[in-house]
PDB file of C-alpha atoms and ligand atoms in Angstrom:
ATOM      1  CA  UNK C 318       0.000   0.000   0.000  1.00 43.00           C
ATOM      2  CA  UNK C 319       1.591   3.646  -0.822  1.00 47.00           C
ATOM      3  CA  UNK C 320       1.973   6.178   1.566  1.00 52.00           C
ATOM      4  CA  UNK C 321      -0.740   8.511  -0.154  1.00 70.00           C
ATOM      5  CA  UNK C 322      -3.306   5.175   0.972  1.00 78.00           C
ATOM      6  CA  UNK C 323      -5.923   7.312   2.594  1.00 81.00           C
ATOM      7  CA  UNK C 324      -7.024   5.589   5.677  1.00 82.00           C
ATOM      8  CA  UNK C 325     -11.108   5.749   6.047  1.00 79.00           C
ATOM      9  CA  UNK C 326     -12.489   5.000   9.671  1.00 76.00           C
ATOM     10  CA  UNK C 327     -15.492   2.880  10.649  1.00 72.00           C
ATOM     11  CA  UNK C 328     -18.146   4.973   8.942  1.00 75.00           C
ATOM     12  CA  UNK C 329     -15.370   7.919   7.475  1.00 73.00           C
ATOM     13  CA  UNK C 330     -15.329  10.866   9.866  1.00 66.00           C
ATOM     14  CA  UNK C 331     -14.421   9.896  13.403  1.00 75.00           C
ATOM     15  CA  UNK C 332     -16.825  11.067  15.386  1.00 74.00           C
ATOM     16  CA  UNK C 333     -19.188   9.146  13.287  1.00 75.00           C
ATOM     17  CA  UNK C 334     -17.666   5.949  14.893  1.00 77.00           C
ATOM     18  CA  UNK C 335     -19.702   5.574  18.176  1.00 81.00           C
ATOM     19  CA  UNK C 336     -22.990   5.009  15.936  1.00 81.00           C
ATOM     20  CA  UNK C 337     -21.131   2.511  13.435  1.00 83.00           C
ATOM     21  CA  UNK C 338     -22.572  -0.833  15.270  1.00 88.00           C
ATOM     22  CA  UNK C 339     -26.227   0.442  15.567  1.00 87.00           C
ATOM     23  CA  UNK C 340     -26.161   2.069  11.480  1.00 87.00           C
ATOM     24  CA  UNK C 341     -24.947  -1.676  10.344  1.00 90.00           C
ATOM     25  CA  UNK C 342     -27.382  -3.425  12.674  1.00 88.00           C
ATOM     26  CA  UNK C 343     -30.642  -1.283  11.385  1.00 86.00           C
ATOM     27  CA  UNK C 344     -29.681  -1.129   7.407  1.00 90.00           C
ATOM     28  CA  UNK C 345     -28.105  -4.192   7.132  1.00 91.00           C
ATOM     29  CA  UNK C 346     -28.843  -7.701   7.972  1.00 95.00           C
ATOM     30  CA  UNK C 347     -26.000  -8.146   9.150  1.00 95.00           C
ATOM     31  CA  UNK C 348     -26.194 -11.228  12.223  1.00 96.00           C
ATOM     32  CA  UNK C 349     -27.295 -13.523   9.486  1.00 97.00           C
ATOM     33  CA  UNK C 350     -24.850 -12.206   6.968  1.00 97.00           C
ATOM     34  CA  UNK C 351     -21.764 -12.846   9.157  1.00 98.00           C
ATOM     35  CA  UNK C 352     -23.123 -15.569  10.706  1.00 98.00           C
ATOM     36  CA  UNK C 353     -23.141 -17.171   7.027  1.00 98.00           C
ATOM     37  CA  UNK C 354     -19.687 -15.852   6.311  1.00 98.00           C
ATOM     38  CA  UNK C 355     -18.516 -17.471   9.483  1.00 98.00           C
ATOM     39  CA  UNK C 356     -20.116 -21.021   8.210  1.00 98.00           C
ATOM     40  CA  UNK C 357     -18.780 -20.900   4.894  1.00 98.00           C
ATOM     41  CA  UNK C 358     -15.504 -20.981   6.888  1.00 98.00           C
ATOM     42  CA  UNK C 359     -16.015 -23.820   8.765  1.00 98.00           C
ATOM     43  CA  UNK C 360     -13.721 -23.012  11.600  1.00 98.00           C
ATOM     44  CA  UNK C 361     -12.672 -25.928  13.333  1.00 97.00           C
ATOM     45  CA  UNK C 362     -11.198 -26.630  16.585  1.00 98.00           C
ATOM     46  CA  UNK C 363      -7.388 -26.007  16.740  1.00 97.00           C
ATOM     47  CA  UNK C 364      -7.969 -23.177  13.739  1.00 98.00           C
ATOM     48  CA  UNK C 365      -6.443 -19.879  13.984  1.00 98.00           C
ATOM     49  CA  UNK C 366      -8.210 -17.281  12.282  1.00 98.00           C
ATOM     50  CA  UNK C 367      -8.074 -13.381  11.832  1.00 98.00           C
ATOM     51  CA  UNK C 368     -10.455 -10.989  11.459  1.00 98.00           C
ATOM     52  CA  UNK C 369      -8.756  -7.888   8.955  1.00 98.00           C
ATOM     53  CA  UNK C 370     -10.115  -4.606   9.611  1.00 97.00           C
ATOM     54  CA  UNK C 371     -12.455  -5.973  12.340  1.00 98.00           C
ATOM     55  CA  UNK C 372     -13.837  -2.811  13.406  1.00 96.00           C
ATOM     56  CA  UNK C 373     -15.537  -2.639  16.862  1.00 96.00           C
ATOM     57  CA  UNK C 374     -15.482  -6.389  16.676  1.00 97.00           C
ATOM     58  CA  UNK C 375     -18.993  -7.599  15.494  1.00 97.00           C
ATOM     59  CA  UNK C 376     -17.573 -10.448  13.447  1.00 98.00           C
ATOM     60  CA  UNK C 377     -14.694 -11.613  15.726  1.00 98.00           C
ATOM     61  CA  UNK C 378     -16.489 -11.820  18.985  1.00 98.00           C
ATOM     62  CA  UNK C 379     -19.156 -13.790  17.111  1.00 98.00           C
ATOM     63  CA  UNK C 380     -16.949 -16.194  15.672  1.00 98.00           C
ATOM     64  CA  UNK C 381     -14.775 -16.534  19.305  1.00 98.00           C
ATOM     65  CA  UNK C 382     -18.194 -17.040  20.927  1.00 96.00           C
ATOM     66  CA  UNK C 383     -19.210 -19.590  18.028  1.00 97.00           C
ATOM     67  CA  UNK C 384     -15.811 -21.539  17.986  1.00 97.00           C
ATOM     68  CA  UNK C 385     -14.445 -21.505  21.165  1.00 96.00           C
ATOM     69  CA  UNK C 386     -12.067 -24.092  19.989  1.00 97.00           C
ATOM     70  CA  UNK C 387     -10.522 -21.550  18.024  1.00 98.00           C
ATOM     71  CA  UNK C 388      -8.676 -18.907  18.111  1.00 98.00           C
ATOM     72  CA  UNK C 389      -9.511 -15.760  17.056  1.00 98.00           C
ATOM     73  CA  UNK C 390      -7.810 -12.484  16.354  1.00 98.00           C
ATOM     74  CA  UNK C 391      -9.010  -9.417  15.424  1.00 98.00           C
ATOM     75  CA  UNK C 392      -6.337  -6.571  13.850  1.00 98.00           C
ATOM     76  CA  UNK C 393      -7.724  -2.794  12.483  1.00 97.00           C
ATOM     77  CA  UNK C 394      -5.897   0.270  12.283  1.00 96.00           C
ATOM     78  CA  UNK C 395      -8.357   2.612  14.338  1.00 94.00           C
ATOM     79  CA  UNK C 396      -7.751   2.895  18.352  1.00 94.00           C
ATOM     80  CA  UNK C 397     -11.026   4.196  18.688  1.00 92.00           C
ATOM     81  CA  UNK C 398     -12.877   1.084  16.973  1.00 94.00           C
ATOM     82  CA  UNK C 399     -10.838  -1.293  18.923  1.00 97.00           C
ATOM     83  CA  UNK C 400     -11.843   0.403  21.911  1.00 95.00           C
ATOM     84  CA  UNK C 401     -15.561  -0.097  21.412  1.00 95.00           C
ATOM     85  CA  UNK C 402     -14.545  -3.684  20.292  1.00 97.00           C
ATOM     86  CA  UNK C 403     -13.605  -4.559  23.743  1.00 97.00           C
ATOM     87  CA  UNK C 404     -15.958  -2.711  25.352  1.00 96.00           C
ATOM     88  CA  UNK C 405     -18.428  -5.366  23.489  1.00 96.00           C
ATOM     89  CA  UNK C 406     -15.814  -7.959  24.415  1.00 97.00           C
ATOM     90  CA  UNK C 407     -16.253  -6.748  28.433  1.00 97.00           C
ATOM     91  CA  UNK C 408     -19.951  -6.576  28.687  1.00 96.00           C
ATOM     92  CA  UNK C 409     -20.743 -10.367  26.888  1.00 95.00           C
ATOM     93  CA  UNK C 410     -17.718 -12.060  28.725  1.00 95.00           C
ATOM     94  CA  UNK C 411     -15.496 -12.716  25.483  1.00 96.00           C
ATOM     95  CA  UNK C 412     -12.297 -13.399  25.133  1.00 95.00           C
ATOM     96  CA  UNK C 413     -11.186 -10.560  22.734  1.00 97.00           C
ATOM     97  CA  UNK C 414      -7.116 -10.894  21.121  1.00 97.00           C
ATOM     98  CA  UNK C 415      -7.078  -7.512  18.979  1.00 97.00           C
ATOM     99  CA  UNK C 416      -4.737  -5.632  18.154  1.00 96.00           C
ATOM    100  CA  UNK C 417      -3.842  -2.024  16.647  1.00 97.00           C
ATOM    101  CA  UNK C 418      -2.352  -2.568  13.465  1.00 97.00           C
ATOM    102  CA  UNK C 419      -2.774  -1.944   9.201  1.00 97.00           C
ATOM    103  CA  UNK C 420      -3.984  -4.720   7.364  1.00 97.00           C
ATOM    104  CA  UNK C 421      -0.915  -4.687   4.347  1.00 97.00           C
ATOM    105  CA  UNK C 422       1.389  -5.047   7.188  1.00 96.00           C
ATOM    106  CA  UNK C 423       0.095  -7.631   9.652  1.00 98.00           C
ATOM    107  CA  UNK C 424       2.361  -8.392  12.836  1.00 97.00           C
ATOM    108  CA  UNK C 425       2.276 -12.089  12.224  1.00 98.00           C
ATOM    109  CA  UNK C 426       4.958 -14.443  11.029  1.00 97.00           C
ATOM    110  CA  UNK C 427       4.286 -15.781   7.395  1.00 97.00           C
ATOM    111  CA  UNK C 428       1.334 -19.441   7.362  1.00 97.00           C
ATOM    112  CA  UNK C 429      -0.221 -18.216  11.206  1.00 98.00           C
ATOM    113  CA  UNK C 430      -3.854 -18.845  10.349  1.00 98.00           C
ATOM    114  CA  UNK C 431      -6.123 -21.227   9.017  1.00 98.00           C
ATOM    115  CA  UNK C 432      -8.273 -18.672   8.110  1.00 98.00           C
ATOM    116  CA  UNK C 433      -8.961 -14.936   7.581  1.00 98.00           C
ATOM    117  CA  UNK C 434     -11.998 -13.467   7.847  1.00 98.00           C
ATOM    118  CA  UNK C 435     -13.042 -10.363   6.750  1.00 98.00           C
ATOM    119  CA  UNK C 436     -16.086  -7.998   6.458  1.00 98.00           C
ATOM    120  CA  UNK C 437     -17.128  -4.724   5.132  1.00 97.00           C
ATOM    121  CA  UNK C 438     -13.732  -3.744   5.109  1.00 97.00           C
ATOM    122  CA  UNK C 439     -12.021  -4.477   1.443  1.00 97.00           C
ATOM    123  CA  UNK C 440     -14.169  -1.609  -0.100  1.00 95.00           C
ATOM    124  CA  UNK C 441     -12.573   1.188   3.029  1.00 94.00           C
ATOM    125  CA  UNK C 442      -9.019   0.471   0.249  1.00 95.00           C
ATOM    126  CA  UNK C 443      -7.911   1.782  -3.023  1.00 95.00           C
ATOM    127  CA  UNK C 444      -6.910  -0.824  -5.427  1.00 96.00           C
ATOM    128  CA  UNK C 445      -3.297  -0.566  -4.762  1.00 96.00           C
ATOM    129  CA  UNK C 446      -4.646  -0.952  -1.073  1.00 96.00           C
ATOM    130  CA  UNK C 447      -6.642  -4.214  -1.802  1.00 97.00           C
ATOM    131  CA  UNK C 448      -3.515  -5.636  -3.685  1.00 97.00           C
ATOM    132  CA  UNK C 449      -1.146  -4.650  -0.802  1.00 97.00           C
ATOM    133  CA  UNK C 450      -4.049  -6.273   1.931  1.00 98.00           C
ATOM    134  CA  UNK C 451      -4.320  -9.570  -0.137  1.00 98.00           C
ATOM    135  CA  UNK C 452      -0.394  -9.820  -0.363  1.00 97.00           C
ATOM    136  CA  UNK C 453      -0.214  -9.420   3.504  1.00 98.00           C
ATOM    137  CA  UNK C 454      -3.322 -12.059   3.955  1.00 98.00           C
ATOM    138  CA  UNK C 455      -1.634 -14.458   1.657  1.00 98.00           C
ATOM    139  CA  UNK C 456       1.526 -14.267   3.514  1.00 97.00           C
ATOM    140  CA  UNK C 457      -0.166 -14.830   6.793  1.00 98.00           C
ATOM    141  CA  UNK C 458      -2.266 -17.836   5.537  1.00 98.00           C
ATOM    142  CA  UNK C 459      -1.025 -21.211   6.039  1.00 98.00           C
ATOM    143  CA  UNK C 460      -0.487 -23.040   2.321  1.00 96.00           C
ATOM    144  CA  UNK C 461      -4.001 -24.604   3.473  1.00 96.00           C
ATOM    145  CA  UNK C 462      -5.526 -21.599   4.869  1.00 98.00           C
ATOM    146  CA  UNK C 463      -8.678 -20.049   3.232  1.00 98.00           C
ATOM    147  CA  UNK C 464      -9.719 -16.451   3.038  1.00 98.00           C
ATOM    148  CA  UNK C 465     -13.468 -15.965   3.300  1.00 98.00           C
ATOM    149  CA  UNK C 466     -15.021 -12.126   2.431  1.00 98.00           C
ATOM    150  CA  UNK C 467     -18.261  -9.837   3.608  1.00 98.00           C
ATOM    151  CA  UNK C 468     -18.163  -6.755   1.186  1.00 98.00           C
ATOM    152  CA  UNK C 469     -20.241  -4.903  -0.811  1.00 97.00           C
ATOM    153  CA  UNK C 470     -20.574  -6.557  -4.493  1.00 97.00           C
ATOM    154  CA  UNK C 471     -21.488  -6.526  -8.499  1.00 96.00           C
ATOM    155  CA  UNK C 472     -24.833  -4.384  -8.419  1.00 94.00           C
ATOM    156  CA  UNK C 473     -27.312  -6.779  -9.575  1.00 92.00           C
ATOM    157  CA  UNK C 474     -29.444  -4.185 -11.479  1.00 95.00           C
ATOM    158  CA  UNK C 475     -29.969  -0.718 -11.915  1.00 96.00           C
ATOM    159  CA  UNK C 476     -31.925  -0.024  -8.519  1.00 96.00           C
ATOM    160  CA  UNK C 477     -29.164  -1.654  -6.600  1.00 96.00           C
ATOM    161  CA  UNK C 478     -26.377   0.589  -8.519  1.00 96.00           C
ATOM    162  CA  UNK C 479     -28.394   3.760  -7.681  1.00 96.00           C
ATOM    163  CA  UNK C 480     -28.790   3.079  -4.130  1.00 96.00           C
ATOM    164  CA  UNK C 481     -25.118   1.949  -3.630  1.00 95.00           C
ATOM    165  CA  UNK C 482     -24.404   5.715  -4.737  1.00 96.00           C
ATOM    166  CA  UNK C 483     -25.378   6.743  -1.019  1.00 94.00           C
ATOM    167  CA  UNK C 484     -22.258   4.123   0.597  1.00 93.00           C
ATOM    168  CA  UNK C 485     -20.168   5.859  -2.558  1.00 95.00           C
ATOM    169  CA  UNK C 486     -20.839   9.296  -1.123  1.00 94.00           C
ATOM    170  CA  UNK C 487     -19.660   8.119   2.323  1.00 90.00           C
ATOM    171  CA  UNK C 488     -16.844   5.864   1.993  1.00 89.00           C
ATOM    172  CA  UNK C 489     -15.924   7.630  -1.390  1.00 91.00           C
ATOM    173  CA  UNK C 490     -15.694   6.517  -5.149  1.00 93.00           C
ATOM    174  CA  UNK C 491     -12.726   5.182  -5.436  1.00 92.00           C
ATOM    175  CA  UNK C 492     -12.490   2.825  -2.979  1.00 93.00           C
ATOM    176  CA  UNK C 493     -15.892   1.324  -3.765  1.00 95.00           C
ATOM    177  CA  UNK C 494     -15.303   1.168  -7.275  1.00 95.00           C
ATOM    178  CA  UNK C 495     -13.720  -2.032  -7.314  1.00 95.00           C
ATOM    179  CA  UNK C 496     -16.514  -3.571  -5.200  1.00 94.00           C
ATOM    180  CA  UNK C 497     -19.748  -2.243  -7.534  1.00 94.00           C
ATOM    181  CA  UNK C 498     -17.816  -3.338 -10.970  1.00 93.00           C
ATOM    182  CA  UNK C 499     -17.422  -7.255  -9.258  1.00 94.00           C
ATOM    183  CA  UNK C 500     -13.790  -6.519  -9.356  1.00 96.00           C
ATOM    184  CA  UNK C 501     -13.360  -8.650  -6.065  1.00 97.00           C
ATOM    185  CA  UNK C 502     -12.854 -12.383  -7.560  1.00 97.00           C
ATOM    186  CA  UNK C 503     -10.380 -10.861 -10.241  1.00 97.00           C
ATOM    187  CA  UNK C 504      -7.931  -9.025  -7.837  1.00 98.00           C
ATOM    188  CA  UNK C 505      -8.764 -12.199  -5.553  1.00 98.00           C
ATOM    189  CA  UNK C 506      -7.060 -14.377  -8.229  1.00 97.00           C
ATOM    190  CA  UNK C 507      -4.686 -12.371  -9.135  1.00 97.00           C
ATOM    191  CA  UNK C 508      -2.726 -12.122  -5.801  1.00 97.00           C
ATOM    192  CA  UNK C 509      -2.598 -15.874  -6.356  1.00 96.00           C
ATOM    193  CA  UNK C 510      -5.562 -17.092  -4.490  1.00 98.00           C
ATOM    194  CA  UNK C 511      -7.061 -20.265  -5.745  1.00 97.00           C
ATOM    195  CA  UNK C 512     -10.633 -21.715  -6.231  1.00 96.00           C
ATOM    196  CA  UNK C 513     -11.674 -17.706  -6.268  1.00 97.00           C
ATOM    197  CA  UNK C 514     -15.452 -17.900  -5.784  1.00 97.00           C
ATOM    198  CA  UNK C 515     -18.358 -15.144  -5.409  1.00 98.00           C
ATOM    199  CA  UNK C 516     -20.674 -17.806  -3.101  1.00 98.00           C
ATOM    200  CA  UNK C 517     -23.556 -15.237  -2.427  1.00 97.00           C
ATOM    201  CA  UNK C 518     -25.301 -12.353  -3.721  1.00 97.00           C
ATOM    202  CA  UNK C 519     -28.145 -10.462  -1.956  1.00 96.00           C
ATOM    203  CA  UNK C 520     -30.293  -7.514  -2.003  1.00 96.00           C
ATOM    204  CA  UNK C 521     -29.715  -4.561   0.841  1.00 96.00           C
ATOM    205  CA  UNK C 522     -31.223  -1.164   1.040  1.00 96.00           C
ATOM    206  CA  UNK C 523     -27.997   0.279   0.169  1.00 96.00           C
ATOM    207  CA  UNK C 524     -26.658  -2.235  -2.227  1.00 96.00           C
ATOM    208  CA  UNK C 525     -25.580  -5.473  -3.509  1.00 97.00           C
ATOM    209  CA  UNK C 526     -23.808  -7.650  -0.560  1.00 97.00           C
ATOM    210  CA  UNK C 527     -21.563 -10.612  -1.446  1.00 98.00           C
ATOM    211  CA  UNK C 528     -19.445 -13.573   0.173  1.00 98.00           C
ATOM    212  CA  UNK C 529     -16.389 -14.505  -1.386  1.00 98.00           C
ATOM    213  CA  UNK C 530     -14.387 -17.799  -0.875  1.00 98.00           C
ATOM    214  CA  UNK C 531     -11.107 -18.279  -1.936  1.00 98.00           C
ATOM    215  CA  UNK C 532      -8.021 -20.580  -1.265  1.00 97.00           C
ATOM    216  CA  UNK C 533      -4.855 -19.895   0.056  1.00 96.00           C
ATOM    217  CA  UNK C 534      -1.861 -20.691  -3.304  1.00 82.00           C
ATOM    218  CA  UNK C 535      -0.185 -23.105  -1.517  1.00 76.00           C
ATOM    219  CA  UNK C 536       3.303 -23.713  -0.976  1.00 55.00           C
ATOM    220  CA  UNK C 537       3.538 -22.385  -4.522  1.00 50.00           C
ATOM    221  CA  UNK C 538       2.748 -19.288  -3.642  1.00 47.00           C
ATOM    222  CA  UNK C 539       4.576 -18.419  -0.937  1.00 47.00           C
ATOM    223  CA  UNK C 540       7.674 -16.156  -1.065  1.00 43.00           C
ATOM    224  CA  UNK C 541      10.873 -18.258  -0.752  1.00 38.00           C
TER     225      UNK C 541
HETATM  226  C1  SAM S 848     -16.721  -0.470   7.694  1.00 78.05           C
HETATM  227  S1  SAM S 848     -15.635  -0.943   8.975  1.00 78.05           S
HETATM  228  C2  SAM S 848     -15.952  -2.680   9.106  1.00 78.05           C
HETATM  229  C3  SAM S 848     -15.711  -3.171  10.502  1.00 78.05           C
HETATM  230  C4  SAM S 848     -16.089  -4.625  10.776  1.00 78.05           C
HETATM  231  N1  SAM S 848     -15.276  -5.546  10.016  1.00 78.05           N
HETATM  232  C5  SAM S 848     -17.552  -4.886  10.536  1.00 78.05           C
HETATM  233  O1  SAM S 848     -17.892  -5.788   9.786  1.00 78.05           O
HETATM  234  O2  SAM S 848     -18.371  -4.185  11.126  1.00 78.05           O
HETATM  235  C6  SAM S 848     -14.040  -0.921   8.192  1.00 78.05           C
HETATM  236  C7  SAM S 848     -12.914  -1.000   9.191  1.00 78.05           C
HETATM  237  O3  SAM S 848     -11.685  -1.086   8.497  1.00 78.05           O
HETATM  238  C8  SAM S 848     -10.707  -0.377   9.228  1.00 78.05           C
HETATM  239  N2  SAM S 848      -9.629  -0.043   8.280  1.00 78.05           N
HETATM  240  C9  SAM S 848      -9.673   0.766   7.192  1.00 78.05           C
HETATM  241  N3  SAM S 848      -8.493   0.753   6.551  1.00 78.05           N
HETATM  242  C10 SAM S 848      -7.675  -0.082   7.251  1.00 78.05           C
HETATM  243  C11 SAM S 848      -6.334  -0.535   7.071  1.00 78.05           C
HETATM  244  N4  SAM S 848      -5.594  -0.113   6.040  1.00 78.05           N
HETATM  245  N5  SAM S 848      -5.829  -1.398   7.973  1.00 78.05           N
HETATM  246  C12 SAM S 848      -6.559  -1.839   9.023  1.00 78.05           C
HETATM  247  N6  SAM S 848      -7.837  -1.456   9.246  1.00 78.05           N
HETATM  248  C13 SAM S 848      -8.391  -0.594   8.364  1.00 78.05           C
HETATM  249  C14 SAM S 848     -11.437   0.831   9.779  1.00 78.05           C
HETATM  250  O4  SAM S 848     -10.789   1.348  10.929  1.00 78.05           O
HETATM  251  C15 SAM S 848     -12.797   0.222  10.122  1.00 78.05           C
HETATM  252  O5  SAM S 848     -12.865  -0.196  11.448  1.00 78.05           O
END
């Protein structure tokens, strides 16, 4: 990622950031949206997975509370969010491991996890930023590991395109480029992911949502 990667908070502007959980929960339906992310993962016992840009947590105290055979970690560049995160963590008695850090350059030693998660959060980058993020994920993935994505997606028609216009305005026009056009699955495979699949589509009153799957390259693909 360059330096000139403009960093976008939670919903943008900062002070925005203590109403992010309860703007998701109303417009989006988003329990049974990461609660189907989290199954297309199937996280097993013994797994390690990370949560990239995990926000004020939603997704990895679910899945720690879900899979308590796992181990989860959450990692996002904003203090603020993380603070809120284990707030959550605090008042529903879950174990929260987060830490402060940017996604293209995660503190973990190369094949940690058996999976990353990840949601809303690929369409906060530019498309130098999503390369840079999906180098960093593929590093950190074991040659086994999967990568399994919540983001906004290919407008199905022309209602969904209008209304995604509103997110656009917010969290800008470049960054969510990518995500409208369906560009996901192509950058996916391009950092040398494997078996690169858009799994689900769905309607939202601001937009098309999708899940992504894809596979880790392998041995292959890891830097010697
Ligand atoms: C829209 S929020 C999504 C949060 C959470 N994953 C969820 O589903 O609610 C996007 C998050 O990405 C974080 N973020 C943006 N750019 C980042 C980067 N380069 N590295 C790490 N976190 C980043 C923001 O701080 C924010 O918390």
């Amino acid at each position: 990622m360059s330096k000139q990667e403009p960093y976008l908070a939670a919903l943008r502007f900062r002070w925005l950031t203590p109403f992010y959980d309860r703007v998701v929960s109303v417009l989006l339906r988003e329990e049974p949206l990461k609660r189907s992310l989290l199954r297309q993962a199937r996280i097993e016992d013994g797994h390690r997975v990370l949560d990239v840009g995990c926000g004020t947590g939603t997704l990895t105290l679910m899945a720690q509370r879900e899979y308590k055979g796992a181990l989860v970690f959450g990692v996002d560049g904003d203090l603020e969010t993380l603070a809120l995160a284990r707030r959550k963590a605090l008042a529903t008695d879950t174990p929260l491991y987060a830490c402060a850090a940017l996604a293209q350059d995660l503190p973990f030693p190369d094949a940690t996890f058996d999976r990353v998660v990840s949601s809303l959060f690929f369409h906060h980058l530019t498309r130098p930023g999503k390369k840079a993020v999906l180098r960093a994920i593929g590093a950190v993935l074991s040659p086994e590991g999967e990568l399994h994505i919540l983001d906004w997606g290919k407008a199905q028609d022309l209602l969904m395109r209008i209304l995604f216009v509103l997110v656009q305005l917010l969290d800008g026009f470049e960054t969510t480029a990518d995500s409208v056009r369906g560009r996901l699955v192509g950058l996916l495979r391009e950092a040398g992911f494997t078996q690169v699949e858009e799994t689900h589509r769905e309607r939202s009153i601001l937009g098309t949502l999708s899940l992504y799957r894809a596979a880790a390259a392998g041995d292959a693909g890891k830097p010697v």
